[in-house]
Tab-separated table of C-alpha atoms in Angstrom:
chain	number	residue	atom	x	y	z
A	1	UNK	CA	0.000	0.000	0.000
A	2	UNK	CA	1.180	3.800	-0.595
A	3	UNK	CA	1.924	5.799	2.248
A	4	UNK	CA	3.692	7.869	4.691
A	5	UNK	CA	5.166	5.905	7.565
A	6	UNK	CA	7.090	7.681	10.772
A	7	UNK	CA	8.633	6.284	13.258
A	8	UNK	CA	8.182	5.716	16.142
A	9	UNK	CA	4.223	6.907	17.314
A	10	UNK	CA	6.025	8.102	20.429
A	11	UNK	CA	9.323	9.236	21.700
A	12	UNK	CA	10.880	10.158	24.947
A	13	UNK	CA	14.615	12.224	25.145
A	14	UNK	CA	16.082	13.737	27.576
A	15	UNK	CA	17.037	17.420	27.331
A	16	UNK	CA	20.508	18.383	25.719
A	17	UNK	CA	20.165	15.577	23.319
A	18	UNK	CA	19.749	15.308	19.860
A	19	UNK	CA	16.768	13.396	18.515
A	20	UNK	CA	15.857	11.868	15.065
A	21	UNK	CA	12.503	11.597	13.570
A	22	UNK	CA	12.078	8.928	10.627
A	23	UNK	CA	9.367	10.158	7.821
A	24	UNK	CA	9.265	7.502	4.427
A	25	UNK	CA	6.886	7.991	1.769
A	26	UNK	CA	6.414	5.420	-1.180
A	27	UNK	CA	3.866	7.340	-3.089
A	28	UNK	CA	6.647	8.674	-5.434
A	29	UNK	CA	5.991	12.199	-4.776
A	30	UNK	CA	8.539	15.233	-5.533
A	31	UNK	CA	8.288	17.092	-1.989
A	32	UNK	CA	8.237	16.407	1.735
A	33	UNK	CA	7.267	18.321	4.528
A	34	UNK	CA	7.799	18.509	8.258
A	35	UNK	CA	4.963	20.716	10.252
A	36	UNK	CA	5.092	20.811	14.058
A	37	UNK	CA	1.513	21.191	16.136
A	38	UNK	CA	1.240	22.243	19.337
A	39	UNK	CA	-2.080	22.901	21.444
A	40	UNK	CA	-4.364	25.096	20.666
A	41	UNK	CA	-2.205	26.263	17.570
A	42	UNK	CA	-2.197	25.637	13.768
A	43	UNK	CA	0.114	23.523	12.537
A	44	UNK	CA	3.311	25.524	11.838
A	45	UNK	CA	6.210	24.616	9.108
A	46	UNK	CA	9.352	23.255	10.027
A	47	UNK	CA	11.278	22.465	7.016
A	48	UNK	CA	9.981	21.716	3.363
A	49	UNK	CA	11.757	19.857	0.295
A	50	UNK	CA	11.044	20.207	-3.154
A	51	UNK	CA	13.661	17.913	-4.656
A	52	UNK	CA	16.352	15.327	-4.035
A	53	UNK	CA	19.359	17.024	-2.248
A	54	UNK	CA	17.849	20.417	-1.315
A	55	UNK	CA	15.681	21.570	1.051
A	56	UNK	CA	14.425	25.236	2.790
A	57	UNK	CA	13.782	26.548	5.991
A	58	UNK	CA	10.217	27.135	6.984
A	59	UNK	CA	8.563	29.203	9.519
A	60	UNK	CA	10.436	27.761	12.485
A	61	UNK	CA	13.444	26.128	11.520
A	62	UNK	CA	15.439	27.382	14.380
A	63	UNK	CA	17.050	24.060	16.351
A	64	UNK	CA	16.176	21.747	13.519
A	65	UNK	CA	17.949	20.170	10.636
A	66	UNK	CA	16.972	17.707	7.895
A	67	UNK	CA	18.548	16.073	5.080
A	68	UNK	CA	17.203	14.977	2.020
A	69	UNK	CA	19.267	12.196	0.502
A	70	UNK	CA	16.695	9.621	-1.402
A	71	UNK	CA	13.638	10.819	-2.498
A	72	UNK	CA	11.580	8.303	-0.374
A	73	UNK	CA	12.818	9.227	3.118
A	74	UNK	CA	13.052	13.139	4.827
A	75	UNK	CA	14.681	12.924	8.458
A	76	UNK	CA	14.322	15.433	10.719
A	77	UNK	CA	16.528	16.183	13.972
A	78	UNK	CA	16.170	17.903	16.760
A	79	UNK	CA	18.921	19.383	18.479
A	80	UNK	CA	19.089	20.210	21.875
A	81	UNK	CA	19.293	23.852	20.440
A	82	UNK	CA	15.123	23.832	20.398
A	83	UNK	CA	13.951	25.262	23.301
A	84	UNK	CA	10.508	23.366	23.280
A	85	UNK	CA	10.694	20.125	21.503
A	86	UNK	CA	7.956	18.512	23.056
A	87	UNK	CA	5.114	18.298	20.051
A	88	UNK	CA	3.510	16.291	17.977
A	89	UNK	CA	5.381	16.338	14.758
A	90	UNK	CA	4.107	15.667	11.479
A	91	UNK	CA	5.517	14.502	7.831
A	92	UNK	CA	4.085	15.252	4.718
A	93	UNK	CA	4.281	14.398	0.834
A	94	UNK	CA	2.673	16.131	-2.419
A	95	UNK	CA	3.401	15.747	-5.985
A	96	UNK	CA	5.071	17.848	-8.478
A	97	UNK	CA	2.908	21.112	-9.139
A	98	UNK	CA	0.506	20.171	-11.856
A	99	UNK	CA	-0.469	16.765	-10.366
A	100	UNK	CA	-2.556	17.711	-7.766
A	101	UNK	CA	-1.691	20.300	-4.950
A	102	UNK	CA	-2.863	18.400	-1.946
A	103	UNK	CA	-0.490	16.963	0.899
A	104	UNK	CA	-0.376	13.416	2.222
A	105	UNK	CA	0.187	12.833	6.032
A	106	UNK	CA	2.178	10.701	8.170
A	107	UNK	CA	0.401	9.456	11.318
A	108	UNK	CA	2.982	11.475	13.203
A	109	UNK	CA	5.872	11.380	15.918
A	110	UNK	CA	4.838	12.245	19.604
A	111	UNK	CA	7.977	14.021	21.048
A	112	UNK	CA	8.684	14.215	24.917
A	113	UNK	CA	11.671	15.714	25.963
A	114	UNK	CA	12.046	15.877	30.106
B	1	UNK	CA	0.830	39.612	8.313
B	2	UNK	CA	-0.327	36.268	7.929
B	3	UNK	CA	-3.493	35.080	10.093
B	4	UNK	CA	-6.191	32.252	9.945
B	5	UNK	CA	-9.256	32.864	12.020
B	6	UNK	CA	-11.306	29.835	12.935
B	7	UNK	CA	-13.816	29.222	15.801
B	8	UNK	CA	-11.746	27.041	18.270
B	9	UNK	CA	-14.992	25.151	19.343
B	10	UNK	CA	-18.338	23.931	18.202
B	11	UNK	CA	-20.945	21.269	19.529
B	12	UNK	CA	-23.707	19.796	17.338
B	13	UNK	CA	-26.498	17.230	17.704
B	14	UNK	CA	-26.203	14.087	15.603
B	15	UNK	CA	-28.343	14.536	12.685
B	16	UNK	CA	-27.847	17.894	12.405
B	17	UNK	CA	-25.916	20.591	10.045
B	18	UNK	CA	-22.859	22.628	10.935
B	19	UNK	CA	-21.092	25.012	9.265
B	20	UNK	CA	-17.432	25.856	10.450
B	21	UNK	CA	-16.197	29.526	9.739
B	22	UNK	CA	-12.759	30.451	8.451
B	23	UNK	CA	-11.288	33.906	7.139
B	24	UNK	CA	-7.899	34.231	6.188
B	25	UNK	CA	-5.260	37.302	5.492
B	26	UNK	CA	-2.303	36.133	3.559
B	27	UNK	CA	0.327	37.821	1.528
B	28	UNK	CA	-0.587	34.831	-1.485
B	29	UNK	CA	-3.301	32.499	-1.997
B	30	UNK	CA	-3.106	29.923	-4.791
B	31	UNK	CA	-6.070	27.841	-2.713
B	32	UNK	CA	-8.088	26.719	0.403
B	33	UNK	CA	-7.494	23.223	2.133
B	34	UNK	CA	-9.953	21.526	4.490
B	35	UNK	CA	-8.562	18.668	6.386
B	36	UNK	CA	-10.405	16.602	9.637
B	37	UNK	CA	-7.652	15.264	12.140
B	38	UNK	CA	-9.269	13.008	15.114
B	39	UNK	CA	-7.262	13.390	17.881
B	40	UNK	CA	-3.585	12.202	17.801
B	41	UNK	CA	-3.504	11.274	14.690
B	42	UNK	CA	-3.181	12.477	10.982
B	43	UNK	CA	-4.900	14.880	9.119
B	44	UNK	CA	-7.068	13.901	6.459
B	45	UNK	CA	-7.965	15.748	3.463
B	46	UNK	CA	-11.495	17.061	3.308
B	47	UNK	CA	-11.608	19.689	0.234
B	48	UNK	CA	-9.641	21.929	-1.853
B	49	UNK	CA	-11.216	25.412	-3.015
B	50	UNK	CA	-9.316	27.405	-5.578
B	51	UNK	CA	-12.012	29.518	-7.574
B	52	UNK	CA	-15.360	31.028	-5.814
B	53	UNK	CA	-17.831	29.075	-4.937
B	54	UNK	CA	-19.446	25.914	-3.519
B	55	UNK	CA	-18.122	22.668	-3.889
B	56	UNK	CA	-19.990	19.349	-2.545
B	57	UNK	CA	-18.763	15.806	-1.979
B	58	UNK	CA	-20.944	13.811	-0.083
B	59	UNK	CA	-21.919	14.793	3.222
B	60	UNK	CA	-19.255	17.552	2.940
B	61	UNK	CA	-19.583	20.816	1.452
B	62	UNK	CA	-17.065	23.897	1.760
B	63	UNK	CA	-17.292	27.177	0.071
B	64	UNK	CA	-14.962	29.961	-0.802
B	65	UNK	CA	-14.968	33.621	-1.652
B	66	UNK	CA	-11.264	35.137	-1.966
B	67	UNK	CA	-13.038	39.165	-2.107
B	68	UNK	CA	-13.983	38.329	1.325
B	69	UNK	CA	-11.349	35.828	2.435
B	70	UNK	CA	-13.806	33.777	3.698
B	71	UNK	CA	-14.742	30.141	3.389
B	72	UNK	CA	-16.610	27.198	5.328
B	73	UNK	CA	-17.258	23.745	5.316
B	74	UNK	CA	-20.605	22.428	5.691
B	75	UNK	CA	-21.118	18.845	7.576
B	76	UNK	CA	-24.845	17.485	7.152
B	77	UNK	CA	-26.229	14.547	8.615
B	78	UNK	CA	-23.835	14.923	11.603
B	79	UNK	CA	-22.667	11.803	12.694
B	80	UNK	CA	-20.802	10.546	16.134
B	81	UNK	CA	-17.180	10.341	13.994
B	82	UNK	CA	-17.522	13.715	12.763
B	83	UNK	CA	-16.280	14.403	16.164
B	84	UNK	CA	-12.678	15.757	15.535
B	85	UNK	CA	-10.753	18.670	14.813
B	86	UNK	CA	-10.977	20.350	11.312
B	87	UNK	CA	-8.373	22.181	9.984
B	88	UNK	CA	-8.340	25.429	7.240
B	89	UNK	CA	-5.146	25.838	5.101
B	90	UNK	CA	-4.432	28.414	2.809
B	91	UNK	CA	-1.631	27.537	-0.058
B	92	UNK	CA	0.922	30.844	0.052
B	93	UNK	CA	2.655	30.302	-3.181
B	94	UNK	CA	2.161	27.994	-6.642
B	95	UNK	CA	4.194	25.281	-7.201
B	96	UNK	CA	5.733	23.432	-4.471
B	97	UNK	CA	2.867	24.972	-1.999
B	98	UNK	CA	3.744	25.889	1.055
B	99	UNK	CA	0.648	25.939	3.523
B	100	UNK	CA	-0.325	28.288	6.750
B	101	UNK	CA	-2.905	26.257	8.676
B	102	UNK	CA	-5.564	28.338	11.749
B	103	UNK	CA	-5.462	26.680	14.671
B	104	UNK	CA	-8.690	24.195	13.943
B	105	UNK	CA	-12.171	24.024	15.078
B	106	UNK	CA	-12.787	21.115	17.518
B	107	UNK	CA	-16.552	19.657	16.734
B	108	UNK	CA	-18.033	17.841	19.357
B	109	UNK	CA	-21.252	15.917	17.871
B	110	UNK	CA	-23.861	14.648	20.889
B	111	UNK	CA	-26.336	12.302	20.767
C-alpha cells in the first residue's frame, strides 16, 4: 500500500540531546514536509523539500535540521538547540505542481523531551 | 501579516448541520485546504477550493470567496465520527505549496 510511515508513534529524550525523527513515503511524490503542532495552535512549518538534495527553511526552523538524501525518506533532527521540543510532529508528501496540490500525512511522531 | 481565524470550538447534535467559519489574510493564496484530524492522529484531506464558490462531496460541502477571504465547510447529517478537529489551510505560493494552517475548530457531535 502507498503511504507515509514515521517512526516511532512516540518518543521520549532527555534534554541536551539530539533526537531523530524517521518520515518515508512510497507514493513517489517530488516534496516532503515537516509541520510541528502544538495545542491550541495551527500547525506551523518546520522544514519543506522540493527535490532530491535540497531543502528550505520554513517558519520555524530554528534548532532543527533535515537532510534529504533519497527521495523516499526526509529525516528530521532535533537538536538540543530547540527550546521546546515537546510536540507532535508531522511529515508530509505532495506531488510535483501540476499533479494535484494536496499533501499526504504521516500518522505522526509524539515528542517528549524531560 | 499572515493570520487564519477559525472558531476554536463547536458542539452539534447528531443529525444535524454545521457550518465551520474560516477567514484568512495572507500575503498569497493559490487555494483553500480543508482537512479533519481526530485526535492524535493524521490529518485527512477534506476539500480543496481554488475559484469562488461551492463545492460538494458527499456529506461535505465547503465554500470559498477570496473578495472576502472567507470560506466554510458544511457537515450534514452529523454523525458521532464527525467528532474531531478540522483544519483550514491556505496555499501561500504555486508550485511546491507551502501551507499556513488556523489553529482548527474542535466539533463535538452529541447524541
Amino acid at each position: 500500500d502507498g503511504g507515509i510511515t514515521q517512526s516511532p508513534k512516540y518518543l521520549f529524550r532527555k534534554e541536551g540531546q539530539n533526537v531523530t525523527l524517521s518520515c518515508e513515503q512510497n507514493l513517489n511524490h517530488d516534496a516532503m514536509y515537516w509541520y510541528r503542532q502544538d495545542p491550541g495552535q495551527g500547525l506551523r512549518l518546520i522544514y519543506y523539500s522540493q527535490i532530491v538534495n535540497d531543502f528550505q527553511k520554513g517558519d520555524i526552523a530554528e534548532g532543527y535540521s533535515v537532510s534529504r538524501e533519497k527521495k523516499e525518506s526526509f529525516p528530521l533532527t532535533v537538536t538540543s538547540a530547540q527550546k521546546n521540543p515537546t510536540a507532535f510532529y508531522l511529515c508530509a508528501s505532495s506531488p510535483r505542481p501540476g499533479q494535484g496540490p494536496e499533501q499526504y500525512f504521516g500518522p505522526g511522531t509524539r515528542l517528549t523531551v524531560t | 501579516g499572515q493570520n487564519i481565524d477559525q472558531p476554536t470550538e463547536m458542539t452539534a447534535t447528531e443529525g444535524a448541520i454545521v457550518q465551520i467559519n474560516c477567514t484568512y489574510q495572507t500575503s498569497g493564496f493559490n487555494g483553500l485546504f480543508w482537512y479533519q484530524q481526530h485526535a492524535g492522529e493524521a490529518p485527512t484531506f477534506l476539500s480543496y477550493n481554488v475559484l469562488d464558490g461551492l463545492e460538494e462531496k458527499g456529506r461535505f460541502s465547503s465554500f470559498l470567496s477570496r473578495s472576502k477571504g472567507y470560506s466554510y465547510l458544511l457537515l450534514k447529517e452529523l454523525q458521532m465520527k464527525d467528532s474531531a478537529s478540522y483544519l483550514c489551510a491556505v496555499i501561500r505560493e504555486r508550485g511546491y505549496n507551502k501551507l499556513i494552517f488556523g489553529a482548527g475548530t474542535r466539533l463535538a457531535v452529541h447524541p
